[in-house]
Every structure is written in C-alpha cells, then in structure tokens.
Amino acid sequence: MKISMLFDIMRWEERAILKALQDKNVEVQLYNVKEMNLDLQDPNYDFGDISLQRSTGYYRNLHSTAYVEFTGNRIINDFNSTIVTGNKMFTSLLLSQKGIRIPKTFVSFSNEKFLKSFKEDFNGRAVTKPVTGSWGRMISLLNDYYAAMDVSEYKDYMYPLYQINYTQEYVNDFGRDLRVFIVNDQVIAGIYRYKSGEDWRTNTALGGRAEPLKITGEVEEIAQKVSAALGPGIYGMDILESKDGYFVNEVNGNTEFKNTVPVTGINIPDYIADYLISEARK
C-alpha cells in the first residue's frame, strides 16, 4: 500500500498524520506542491493508492487536487468539495440549499449595494469577510456606517476577488463558537473556541482559547448533514451558537487540529490514517 500526501507547509498536523501512517507500516510519498511541475499531457507523478491533500494555499490546493483527480487518481478531499469549502459564498449556498441553517448572509458586488445592505439588512452592524481565506485574516466586525464606508473603499484598491462583499450577521450570544471535526462522515471531536483578550475573533490561530466540547445529538446531526452535502472527506465545521439555536458558519476542507488534540485527548491523526488506509484498500 502506498499513500501520497500533498502539502506546501509541513505543519504539526502533517507531521502527525505522517507518523500515524508510518506507525501503521504504510509507505508514504510526500509531495511539496511548490516543487512540483505537472505534465498535463503525460502524467509524471505516482500518487499511489490514494492521496491526501494538505496544502494550505487554496489555489495550490485546488489546482493540484484537480491534477491528481483528472489524471485518474483518488484524493481526499476531492475536487468538488475543495471548490466549495474553499469559498465561503459557495459553502453558504450549498448549506442553505440543503436546508442547513446559516447566519443571515448577503453578497454584493459594488460599494453602493454593500452599504445599502449594511444599513437595511444588518441595521448597521455586521461582519464582512473575503470569500476565500482562513485564520481570521481580513475579517472585519463593522459597528457603524463609517467603518463600513472605509472598508468598502479599501477593497476598491485590492485584488478583484476581495471586492466581492460577503457579509454576515454577527452572532455572539455566548462569546464562543464550536469547531467540530468530521472524518468520513463520523464526528470524532469538537472544541469550544473563546476569544482572547480584546480580539473579537475566536480563531485558535489568533490565540483563541480552546475547551473540549461534548458532542450532543443535535450537533452530530448537523455535522452529518454537512458531510452528506459535501461528500465524504475530512472537515472542520464552525458552528455559531445563539439563543435561537445553531448556525453553520463555515466548513474548512484542510482543517488544523494542533490545539484540539491536547484539549480533547482524541487522536485525530490516527482517525485520518485509518480513513486513508480503508480508502486505499478499495
């Protein structure tokens, strides 16, 4: 059996998955996508029985995933789910279509429509995000119209992708959110994420505090609906908690879990290794 792993940064997660596979006597071929040169006519890489995609850069991730899949190989996560989870608008559209609750969300393509929506749809308080990106980067909590004006003006001078105004209601009834980990349709772990210091964001990459989450039947049901909508794979699902219930905020197709393993005591890399092995045998 041979499993390949594609990556662009060898983080704690990739090293932990590699060790879990090697401990199970699996041959692992590592490919740093930044060093690959893909022949589109005569495939020039051996991806083994199955590949695991772990590239952090969305476009490197997406295009190298396309190469693996379109050259007749299998990869986790697959091309379609990578497209969707790499774009917040696409994710929200799919979840909403499948009847999964999401926060109030509007997307506009001009400053005028964005500011009008900010006033009328969100009553002058909302969160704006780039449709692609992670680790809480370039996400803004806008508390008044003048802040919205400033942010929208800055976007005019940025790459066109950032001029897509993805805007959501701010849900923070309990000062925390939930991160739930799914491997092959199975909910394996979860944490609460609390903001740190003065930062309103809860991302653990920004110093947010993690506490173990007991997976309830309701949370498990939501997670399984999300997994069914996207297809089998490895996902980190972010859930917002309000007095009116839960809302699925985002789904990460290349999720980190460095801070989750010690908090929960759950060996996520081992679950991932077992999933890859079971798929490689098919």
PDB file of C-alpha atoms in Angstrom:
ATOM      1  CA  MET A   1       0.000   0.000   0.000  1.00  0.00           C
ATOM      2  CA  LYS A   2       1.210   3.464  -0.884  1.00  0.00           C
ATOM      3  CA  ILE A   3      -0.368   6.757   0.144  1.00  0.00           C
ATOM      4  CA  SER A   4       0.798  10.151  -1.062  1.00  0.00           C
ATOM      5  CA  MET A   5       0.476  13.434   0.803  1.00  0.00           C
ATOM      6  CA  LEU A   6       0.467  16.796  -0.949  1.00  0.00           C
ATOM      7  CA  PHE A   7       1.443  19.829   1.125  1.00  0.00           C
ATOM      8  CA  ASP A   8       3.035  23.261   0.881  1.00  0.00           C
ATOM      9  CA  ILE A   9       3.930  23.759   4.565  1.00  0.00           C
ATOM     10  CA  MET A  10       4.890  20.851   6.801  1.00  0.00           C
ATOM     11  CA  ARG A  11       2.910  21.822   9.919  1.00  0.00           C
ATOM     12  CA  TRP A  12       2.371  19.884  13.117  1.00  0.00           C
ATOM     13  CA  GLU A  13      -0.713  18.313  11.537  1.00  0.00           C
ATOM     14  CA  GLU A  14       1.113  16.929   8.504  1.00  0.00           C
ATOM     15  CA  ARG A  15       3.920  15.527  10.640  1.00  0.00           C
ATOM     16  CA  ALA A  16       1.373  13.895  12.966  1.00  0.00           C
ATOM     17  CA  ILE A  17      -0.546  12.309  10.079  1.00  0.00           C
ATOM     18  CA  LEU A  18       2.724  11.100   8.533  1.00  0.00           C
ATOM     19  CA  LYS A  19       3.773   9.495  11.816  1.00  0.00           C
ATOM     20  CA  ALA A  20       0.358   7.850  12.264  1.00  0.00           C
ATOM     21  CA  LEU A  21       0.616   6.301   8.793  1.00  0.00           C
ATOM     22  CA  GLN A  22       4.209   5.173   9.280  1.00  0.00           C
ATOM     23  CA  ASP A  23       3.309   3.630  12.641  1.00  0.00           C
ATOM     24  CA  LYS A  24       0.787   1.520  10.703  1.00  0.00           C
ATOM     25  CA  ASN A  25       3.541   0.432   8.275  1.00  0.00           C
ATOM     26  CA  VAL A  26       2.184   2.435   5.350  1.00  0.00           C
ATOM     27  CA  GLU A  27       4.547   3.706   2.673  1.00  0.00           C
ATOM     28  CA  VAL A  28       4.060   7.472   2.336  1.00  0.00           C
ATOM     29  CA  GLN A  29       5.170   9.554  -0.648  1.00  0.00           C
ATOM     30  CA  LEU A  30       5.475  13.250   0.220  1.00  0.00           C
ATOM     31  CA  TYR A  31       4.965  15.905  -2.449  1.00  0.00           C
ATOM     32  CA  ASN A  32       5.655  19.549  -1.732  1.00  0.00           C
ATOM     33  CA  VAL A  33       3.399  21.157  -4.345  1.00  0.00           C
ATOM     34  CA  LYS A  34       5.704  24.177  -4.561  1.00  0.00           C
ATOM     35  CA  GLU A  35       8.346  21.876  -6.021  1.00  0.00           C
ATOM     36  CA  MET A  36       6.090  20.033  -8.487  1.00  0.00           C
ATOM     37  CA  ASN A  37       5.982  20.620 -12.243  1.00  0.00           C
ATOM     38  CA  LEU A  38       2.851  18.961 -13.610  1.00  0.00           C
ATOM     39  CA  ASP A  39       2.797  17.493 -17.099  1.00  0.00           C
ATOM     40  CA  LEU A  40      -0.805  17.859 -18.270  1.00  0.00           C
ATOM     41  CA  GLN A  41      -0.437  15.511 -21.259  1.00  0.00           C
ATOM     42  CA  ASP A  42       1.703  12.716 -19.856  1.00  0.00           C
ATOM     43  CA  PRO A  43       1.167  12.443 -16.060  1.00  0.00           C
ATOM     44  CA  ASN A  44       4.549  12.434 -14.387  1.00  0.00           C
ATOM     45  CA  TYR A  45       3.849  11.623 -10.718  1.00  0.00           C
ATOM     46  CA  ASP A  46       2.960   8.407  -8.906  1.00  0.00           C
ATOM     47  CA  PHE A  47       0.265   9.149  -6.329  1.00  0.00           C
ATOM     48  CA  GLY A  48      -0.060   5.610  -5.038  1.00  0.00           C
ATOM     49  CA  ASP A  49      -3.355   4.057  -3.954  1.00  0.00           C
ATOM     50  CA  ILE A  50      -4.801   7.332  -2.684  1.00  0.00           C
ATOM     51  CA  SER A  51      -3.672  10.885  -1.948  1.00  0.00           C
ATOM     52  CA  LEU A  52      -4.250  13.204   0.973  1.00  0.00           C
ATOM     53  CA  GLN A  53      -4.403  16.916   0.178  1.00  0.00           C
ATOM     54  CA  ARG A  54      -2.933  19.131   2.908  1.00  0.00           C
ATOM     55  CA  SER A  55      -1.822  22.269   1.036  1.00  0.00           C
ATOM     56  CA  THR A  56      -2.711  25.420   2.962  1.00  0.00           C
ATOM     57  CA  GLY A  57      -2.854  27.737  -0.061  1.00  0.00           C
ATOM     58  CA  TYR A  58      -6.322  27.449  -1.578  1.00  0.00           C
ATOM     59  CA  TYR A  59      -5.269  27.841  -5.209  1.00  0.00           C
ATOM     60  CA  ARG A  60      -2.314  25.475  -4.924  1.00  0.00           C
ATOM     61  CA  ASN A  61      -4.626  23.066  -3.114  1.00  0.00           C
ATOM     62  CA  LEU A  62      -7.386  23.317  -5.718  1.00  0.00           C
ATOM     63  CA  HIS A  63      -5.198  23.034  -8.801  1.00  0.00           C
ATOM     64  CA  SER A  64      -3.021  20.197  -7.519  1.00  0.00           C
ATOM     65  CA  THR A  65      -6.183  18.370  -6.425  1.00  0.00           C
ATOM     66  CA  ALA A  66      -7.577  18.787  -9.939  1.00  0.00           C
ATOM     67  CA  TYR A  67      -4.396  17.306 -11.382  1.00  0.00           C
ATOM     68  CA  VAL A  68      -4.493  14.249  -9.135  1.00  0.00           C
ATOM     69  CA  GLU A  69      -8.164  13.596  -9.821  1.00  0.00           C
ATOM     70  CA  PHE A  70      -8.195  14.358 -13.548  1.00  0.00           C
ATOM     71  CA  THR A  71      -5.226  12.055 -14.129  1.00  0.00           C
ATOM     72  CA  GLY A  72      -7.268   9.141 -12.827  1.00  0.00           C
ATOM     73  CA  ASN A  73      -6.260   9.071  -9.182  1.00  0.00           C
ATOM     74  CA  ARG A  74      -8.269   9.403  -5.969  1.00  0.00           C
ATOM     75  CA  ILE A  75      -7.686  12.188  -3.474  1.00  0.00           C
ATOM     76  CA  ILE A  76      -9.120  13.282  -0.134  1.00  0.00           C
ATOM     77  CA  ASN A  77     -10.703  15.779  -0.119  1.00  0.00           C
ATOM     78  CA  ASP A  78     -11.950  15.572  -3.677  1.00  0.00           C
ATOM     79  CA  PHE A  79     -12.062  18.327  -6.284  1.00  0.00           C
ATOM     80  CA  ASN A  80     -15.739  19.278  -5.899  1.00  0.00           C
ATOM     81  CA  SER A  81     -15.665  19.581  -2.113  1.00  0.00           C
ATOM     82  CA  THR A  82     -12.410  21.555  -2.348  1.00  0.00           C
ATOM     83  CA  ILE A  83     -14.030  24.107  -4.634  1.00  0.00           C
ATOM     84  CA  VAL A  84     -16.969  24.533  -2.266  1.00  0.00           C
ATOM     85  CA  THR A  85     -15.171  24.606   1.086  1.00  0.00           C
ATOM     86  CA  GLY A  86     -12.510  26.961  -0.274  1.00  0.00           C
ATOM     87  CA  ASN A  87     -15.111  29.643  -0.956  1.00  0.00           C
ATOM     88  CA  LYS A  88     -17.396  30.928   1.807  1.00  0.00           C
ATOM     89  CA  MET A  89     -20.118  32.002  -0.599  1.00  0.00           C
ATOM     90  CA  PHE A  90     -20.216  28.591  -2.301  1.00  0.00           C
ATOM     91  CA  THR A  91     -20.325  26.876   1.094  1.00  0.00           C
ATOM     92  CA  SER A  92     -23.184  29.058   2.321  1.00  0.00           C
ATOM     93  CA  LEU A  93     -25.153  28.492  -0.878  1.00  0.00           C
ATOM     94  CA  LEU A  94     -24.791  24.711  -0.665  1.00  0.00           C
ATOM     95  CA  LEU A  95     -25.676  24.533   3.017  1.00  0.00           C
ATOM     96  CA  SER A  96     -28.707  26.754   2.565  1.00  0.00           C
ATOM     97  CA  GLN A  97     -29.860  24.691  -0.422  1.00  0.00           C
ATOM     98  CA  LYS A  98     -29.641  21.541   1.717  1.00  0.00           C
ATOM     99  CA  GLY A  99     -31.762  23.091   4.475  1.00  0.00           C
ATOM    100  CA  ILE A 100     -28.878  23.641   6.912  1.00  0.00           C
ATOM    101  CA  ARG A 101     -29.196  26.842   8.927  1.00  0.00           C
ATOM    102  CA  ILE A 102     -26.621  29.530   8.207  1.00  0.00           C
ATOM    103  CA  PRO A 103     -26.372  33.079   9.618  1.00  0.00           C
ATOM    104  CA  LYS A 104     -28.109  35.841   7.686  1.00  0.00           C
ATOM    105  CA  THR A 105     -25.753  36.363   4.755  1.00  0.00           C
ATOM    106  CA  PHE A 106     -25.765  38.739   1.788  1.00  0.00           C
ATOM    107  CA  VAL A 107     -23.308  39.054  -1.092  1.00  0.00           C
ATOM    108  CA  SER A 108     -22.994  42.215  -3.196  1.00  0.00           C
ATOM    109  CA  PHE A 109     -20.650  43.383  -5.926  1.00  0.00           C
ATOM    110  CA  SER A 110     -20.495  47.163  -5.513  1.00  0.00           C
ATOM    111  CA  ASN A 111     -19.873  49.631  -2.707  1.00  0.00           C
ATOM    112  CA  GLU A 112     -23.312  51.153  -3.121  1.00  0.00           C
ATOM    113  CA  LYS A 113     -25.161  47.859  -2.721  1.00  0.00           C
ATOM    114  CA  PHE A 114     -22.914  46.780   0.135  1.00  0.00           C
ATOM    115  CA  LEU A 115     -23.520  49.969   2.120  1.00  0.00           C
ATOM    116  CA  LYS A 116     -27.254  49.884   1.417  1.00  0.00           C
ATOM    117  CA  SER A 117     -27.415  46.268   2.600  1.00  0.00           C
ATOM    118  CA  PHE A 118     -25.308  47.108   5.664  1.00  0.00           C
ATOM    119  CA  LYS A 119     -27.887  49.703   6.709  1.00  0.00           C
ATOM    120  CA  GLU A 120     -31.083  47.925   5.729  1.00  0.00           C
ATOM    121  CA  ASP A 121     -30.345  44.211   6.100  1.00  0.00           C
ATOM    122  CA  PHE A 122     -27.990  44.348   9.080  1.00  0.00           C
ATOM    123  CA  ASN A 123     -29.090  47.544  10.849  1.00  0.00           C
ATOM    124  CA  GLY A 124     -25.573  48.967  10.814  1.00  0.00           C
ATOM    125  CA  ARG A 125     -23.673  46.073  12.416  1.00  0.00           C
ATOM    126  CA  ALA A 126     -22.218  43.096  10.554  1.00  0.00           C
ATOM    127  CA  VAL A 127     -19.161  41.007   9.792  1.00  0.00           C
ATOM    128  CA  THR A 128     -17.547  41.227   6.357  1.00  0.00           C
ATOM    129  CA  LYS A 129     -15.156  38.576   5.059  1.00  0.00           C
ATOM    130  CA  PRO A 130     -13.242  37.700   1.924  1.00  0.00           C
ATOM    131  CA  VAL A 131     -14.862  34.737   0.193  1.00  0.00           C
ATOM    132  CA  THR A 132     -11.545  32.881   0.347  1.00  0.00           C
ATOM    133  CA  GLY A 133      -9.101  32.848   3.236  1.00  0.00           C
ATOM    134  CA  SER A 134      -8.526  31.337   6.657  1.00  0.00           C
ATOM    135  CA  TRP A 135      -7.093  32.012  10.121  1.00  0.00           C
ATOM    136  CA  GLY A 136      -9.431  35.001  10.551  1.00  0.00           C
ATOM    137  CA  ARG A 137      -7.452  37.132   8.118  1.00  0.00           C
ATOM    138  CA  MET A 138      -9.104  40.248   6.670  1.00  0.00           C
ATOM    139  CA  ILE A 139     -12.344  39.642   8.568  1.00  0.00           C
ATOM    140  CA  SER A 140     -13.862  42.853   9.935  1.00  0.00           C
ATOM    141  CA  LEU A 141     -16.553  43.458  12.535  1.00  0.00           C
ATOM    142  CA  LEU A 142     -18.243  46.673  11.394  1.00  0.00           C
ATOM    143  CA  ASN A 143     -20.076  48.507  14.161  1.00  0.00           C
ATOM    144  CA  ASP A 144     -21.130  51.648  12.268  1.00  0.00           C
ATOM    145  CA  TYR A 145     -21.709  53.037   8.803  1.00  0.00           C
ATOM    146  CA  TYR A 146     -18.446  54.993   8.661  1.00  0.00           C
ATOM    147  CA  ALA A 147     -16.394  51.865   9.342  1.00  0.00           C
ATOM    148  CA  ALA A 148     -18.292  50.111   6.543  1.00  0.00           C
ATOM    149  CA  MET A 149     -17.533  53.016   4.209  1.00  0.00           C
ATOM    150  CA  ASP A 150     -13.823  52.840   4.999  1.00  0.00           C
ATOM    151  CA  VAL A 151     -13.578  49.077   4.491  1.00  0.00           C
ATOM    152  CA  SER A 152     -15.514  49.188   1.222  1.00  0.00           C
ATOM    153  CA  GLU A 153     -13.246  51.953  -0.070  1.00  0.00           C
ATOM    154  CA  TYR A 154     -10.108  49.979   0.769  1.00  0.00           C
ATOM    155  CA  LYS A 155     -11.489  46.999  -1.171  1.00  0.00           C
ATOM    156  CA  ASP A 156     -11.638  49.107  -4.343  1.00  0.00           C
ATOM    157  CA  TYR A 157      -7.826  49.076  -4.413  1.00  0.00           C
ATOM    158  CA  MET A 158      -7.450  45.351  -3.795  1.00  0.00           C
ATOM    159  CA  TYR A 159      -7.491  42.273  -5.998  1.00  0.00           C
ATOM    160  CA  PRO A 160     -10.984  41.852  -7.585  1.00  0.00           C
ATOM    161  CA  LEU A 161     -11.724  38.733  -5.551  1.00  0.00           C
ATOM    162  CA  TYR A 162     -11.698  40.891  -2.399  1.00  0.00           C
ATOM    163  CA  GLN A 163     -14.239  43.263  -3.917  1.00  0.00           C
ATOM    164  CA  ILE A 164     -16.926  40.596  -3.513  1.00  0.00           C
ATOM    165  CA  ASN A 165     -18.774  41.725  -0.405  1.00  0.00           C
ATOM    166  CA  TYR A 166     -19.639  38.655   1.663  1.00  0.00           C
ATOM    167  CA  THR A 167     -21.478  39.994   4.712  1.00  0.00           C
ATOM    168  CA  GLN A 168     -22.977  38.166   7.686  1.00  0.00           C
ATOM    169  CA  GLU A 169     -24.834  38.985  10.835  1.00  0.00           C
ATOM    170  CA  TYR A 170     -22.709  38.990  13.983  1.00  0.00           C
ATOM    171  CA  VAL A 171     -23.746  36.073  16.195  1.00  0.00           C
ATOM    172  CA  ASN A 172     -22.113  36.076  19.624  1.00  0.00           C
ATOM    173  CA  ASP A 173     -24.715  35.354  22.273  1.00  0.00           C
ATOM    174  CA  PHE A 174     -22.330  33.226  24.359  1.00  0.00           C
ATOM    175  CA  GLY A 175     -18.896  34.636  23.483  1.00  0.00           C
ATOM    176  CA  ARG A 176     -17.757  31.453  21.782  1.00  0.00           C
ATOM    177  CA  ASP A 177     -18.224  29.198  18.782  1.00  0.00           C
ATOM    178  CA  LEU A 178     -17.875  25.489  18.084  1.00  0.00           C
ATOM    179  CA  ARG A 179     -15.342  23.691  15.905  1.00  0.00           C
ATOM    180  CA  VAL A 180     -16.389  20.138  15.060  1.00  0.00           C
ATOM    181  CA  PHE A 181     -14.161  17.613  13.271  1.00  0.00           C
ATOM    182  CA  ILE A 182     -15.578  15.148  10.769  1.00  0.00           C
ATOM    183  CA  VAL A 183     -13.685  12.211   9.254  1.00  0.00           C
ATOM    184  CA  ASN A 184     -15.502  10.051   6.716  1.00  0.00           C
ATOM    185  CA  ASP A 185     -18.978  11.114   7.911  1.00  0.00           C
ATOM    186  CA  GLN A 186     -18.020  10.410  11.538  1.00  0.00           C
ATOM    187  CA  VAL A 187     -17.969  13.197  14.118  1.00  0.00           C
ATOM    188  CA  ILE A 188     -14.810  12.474  16.067  1.00  0.00           C
ATOM    189  CA  ALA A 189     -14.065  15.560  18.182  1.00  0.00           C
ATOM    190  CA  GLY A 190     -15.114  19.082  18.999  1.00  0.00           C
ATOM    191  CA  ILE A 191     -13.991  22.164  20.876  1.00  0.00           C
ATOM    192  CA  TYR A 192     -15.424  25.428  22.079  1.00  0.00           C
ATOM    193  CA  ARG A 193     -13.364  28.396  20.911  1.00  0.00           C
ATOM    194  CA  TYR A 194     -13.319  31.528  23.063  1.00  0.00           C
ATOM    195  CA  LYS A 195     -11.915  34.868  22.002  1.00  0.00           C
ATOM    196  CA  SER A 196      -8.659  36.001  23.545  1.00  0.00           C
ATOM    197  CA  GLY A 197      -8.088  39.436  25.058  1.00  0.00           C
ATOM    198  CA  GLU A 198      -9.517  42.323  23.056  1.00  0.00           C
ATOM    199  CA  ASP A 199      -9.806  40.392  19.794  1.00  0.00           C
ATOM    200  CA  TRP A 200     -13.423  39.578  18.912  1.00  0.00           C
ATOM    201  CA  ARG A 201     -12.394  36.577  16.785  1.00  0.00           C
ATOM    202  CA  THR A 202     -12.194  33.087  18.274  1.00  0.00           C
ATOM    203  CA  ASN A 203      -9.670  31.508  15.895  1.00  0.00           C
ATOM    204  CA  THR A 204      -7.128  29.455  17.828  1.00  0.00           C
ATOM    205  CA  ALA A 205      -4.554  30.546  15.197  1.00  0.00           C
ATOM    206  CA  LEU A 206      -5.030  34.057  16.630  1.00  0.00           C
ATOM    207  CA  GLY A 207      -4.758  32.959  20.242  1.00  0.00           C
ATOM    208  CA  GLY A 208      -8.349  31.898  20.882  1.00  0.00           C
ATOM    209  CA  ARG A 209      -8.784  29.586  23.865  1.00  0.00           C
ATOM    210  CA  ALA A 210      -9.971  26.021  23.270  1.00  0.00           C
ATOM    211  CA  GLU A 211     -12.057  23.880  25.620  1.00  0.00           C
ATOM    212  CA  PRO A 212     -13.400  20.381  24.975  1.00  0.00           C
ATOM    213  CA  LEU A 213     -16.893  20.120  23.524  1.00  0.00           C
ATOM    214  CA  LYS A 214     -19.242  17.291  24.347  1.00  0.00           C
ATOM    215  CA  ILE A 215     -20.864  16.293  21.064  1.00  0.00           C
ATOM    216  CA  THR A 216     -24.623  16.349  21.516  1.00  0.00           C
ATOM    217  CA  GLY A 217     -27.093  14.583  19.297  1.00  0.00           C
ATOM    218  CA  GLU A 218     -28.111  17.892  17.749  1.00  0.00           C
ATOM    219  CA  VAL A 219     -24.531  18.884  16.887  1.00  0.00           C
ATOM    220  CA  GLU A 220     -23.818  15.427  15.487  1.00  0.00           C
ATOM    221  CA  GLU A 221     -26.930  15.589  13.310  1.00  0.00           C
ATOM    222  CA  ILE A 222     -25.903  18.985  11.918  1.00  0.00           C
ATOM    223  CA  ALA A 223     -22.389  17.752  11.201  1.00  0.00           C
ATOM    224  CA  GLN A 224     -23.631  14.676   9.393  1.00  0.00           C
ATOM    225  CA  LYS A 225     -25.941  16.793   7.234  1.00  0.00           C
ATOM    226  CA  VAL A 226     -22.984  18.986   6.317  1.00  0.00           C
ATOM    227  CA  SER A 227     -20.857  15.959   5.469  1.00  0.00           C
ATOM    228  CA  ALA A 228     -23.670  14.497   3.357  1.00  0.00           C
ATOM    229  CA  ALA A 229     -23.956  17.775   1.446  1.00  0.00           C
ATOM    230  CA  LEU A 230     -20.223  17.910   0.683  1.00  0.00           C
ATOM    231  CA  GLY A 231     -19.483  14.221   0.303  1.00  0.00           C
ATOM    232  CA  PRO A 232     -17.160  12.030   2.397  1.00  0.00           C
ATOM    233  CA  GLY A 233     -13.933  13.687   3.468  1.00  0.00           C
ATOM    234  CA  ILE A 234     -12.092  15.408   6.309  1.00  0.00           C
ATOM    235  CA  TYR A 235     -13.697  18.632   7.529  1.00  0.00           C
ATOM    236  CA  GLY A 236     -13.573  21.169  10.319  1.00  0.00           C
ATOM    237  CA  MET A 237     -17.007  22.726  10.744  1.00  0.00           C
ATOM    238  CA  ASP A 238     -17.531  26.055  12.520  1.00  0.00           C
ATOM    239  CA  ILE A 239     -20.870  26.473  14.273  1.00  0.00           C
ATOM    240  CA  LEU A 240     -22.200  29.698  15.747  1.00  0.00           C
ATOM    241  CA  GLU A 241     -24.238  29.359  18.918  1.00  0.00           C
ATOM    242  CA  SER A 242     -27.176  31.666  19.586  1.00  0.00           C
ATOM    243  CA  LYS A 243     -30.254  31.790  21.783  1.00  0.00           C
ATOM    244  CA  ASP A 244     -32.177  30.721  18.688  1.00  0.00           C
ATOM    245  CA  GLY A 245     -30.059  27.635  18.119  1.00  0.00           C
ATOM    246  CA  TYR A 246     -27.090  26.742  15.978  1.00  0.00           C
ATOM    247  CA  PHE A 247     -25.937  28.153  12.628  1.00  0.00           C
ATOM    248  CA  VAL A 248     -23.218  26.619  10.476  1.00  0.00           C
ATOM    249  CA  ASN A 249     -20.790  29.415   9.732  1.00  0.00           C
ATOM    250  CA  GLU A 250     -18.008  27.842   7.661  1.00  0.00           C
ATOM    251  CA  VAL A 251     -16.559  24.474   6.671  1.00  0.00           C
ATOM    252  CA  ASN A 252     -12.795  24.040   6.377  1.00  0.00           C
ATOM    253  CA  GLY A 253     -11.604  21.352   3.990  1.00  0.00           C
ATOM    254  CA  ASN A 254      -8.000  21.483   5.226  1.00  0.00           C
ATOM    255  CA  THR A 255      -8.597  21.794   8.909  1.00  0.00           C
ATOM    256  CA  GLU A 256      -5.949  22.231  11.595  1.00  0.00           C
ATOM    257  CA  PHE A 257      -6.169  20.341  14.884  1.00  0.00           C
ATOM    258  CA  LYS A 258      -2.899  21.033  16.703  1.00  0.00           C
ATOM    259  CA  ASN A 259      -4.737  22.719  19.577  1.00  0.00           C
ATOM    260  CA  THR A 260      -7.620  20.244  19.620  1.00  0.00           C
ATOM    261  CA  VAL A 261      -5.718  17.019  20.224  1.00  0.00           C
ATOM    262  CA  PRO A 262      -4.250  18.009  23.630  1.00  0.00           C
ATOM    263  CA  VAL A 263      -7.507  19.629  24.765  1.00  0.00           C
ATOM    264  CA  THR A 264      -9.755  16.691  23.882  1.00  0.00           C
ATOM    265  CA  GLY A 265      -7.293  13.817  24.177  1.00  0.00           C
ATOM    266  CA  ILE A 266      -8.595  12.479  20.862  1.00  0.00           C
ATOM    267  CA  ASN A 267      -6.006  11.237  18.387  1.00  0.00           C
ATOM    268  CA  ILE A 268      -7.313  12.908  15.228  1.00  0.00           C
ATOM    269  CA  PRO A 269      -4.256  11.934  13.103  1.00  0.00           C
ATOM    270  CA  ASP A 270      -4.953   8.279  13.877  1.00  0.00           C
ATOM    271  CA  TYR A 271      -8.550   8.606  12.669  1.00  0.00           C
ATOM    272  CA  ILE A 272      -7.303  10.233   9.472  1.00  0.00           C
ATOM    273  CA  ALA A 273      -4.713   7.486   8.930  1.00  0.00           C
ATOM    274  CA  ASP A 274      -7.331   4.754   9.378  1.00  0.00           C
ATOM    275  CA  TYR A 275      -9.644   6.522   6.927  1.00  0.00           C
ATOM    276  CA  LEU A 276      -6.907   6.782   4.313  1.00  0.00           C
ATOM    277  CA  ILE A 277      -5.980   3.136   4.744  1.00  0.00           C
ATOM    278  CA  SER A 278      -9.582   1.986   4.375  1.00  0.00           C
ATOM    279  CA  GLU A 279      -9.966   4.064   1.200  1.00  0.00           C
ATOM    280  CA  ALA A 280      -6.635   2.862  -0.219  1.00  0.00           C
ATOM    281  CA  ARG A 281      -7.833  -0.730   0.081  1.00  0.00           C
ATOM    282  CA  LYS A 282     -10.897  -0.129  -2.076  1.00  0.00           C
TER     283      LYS A 282
END
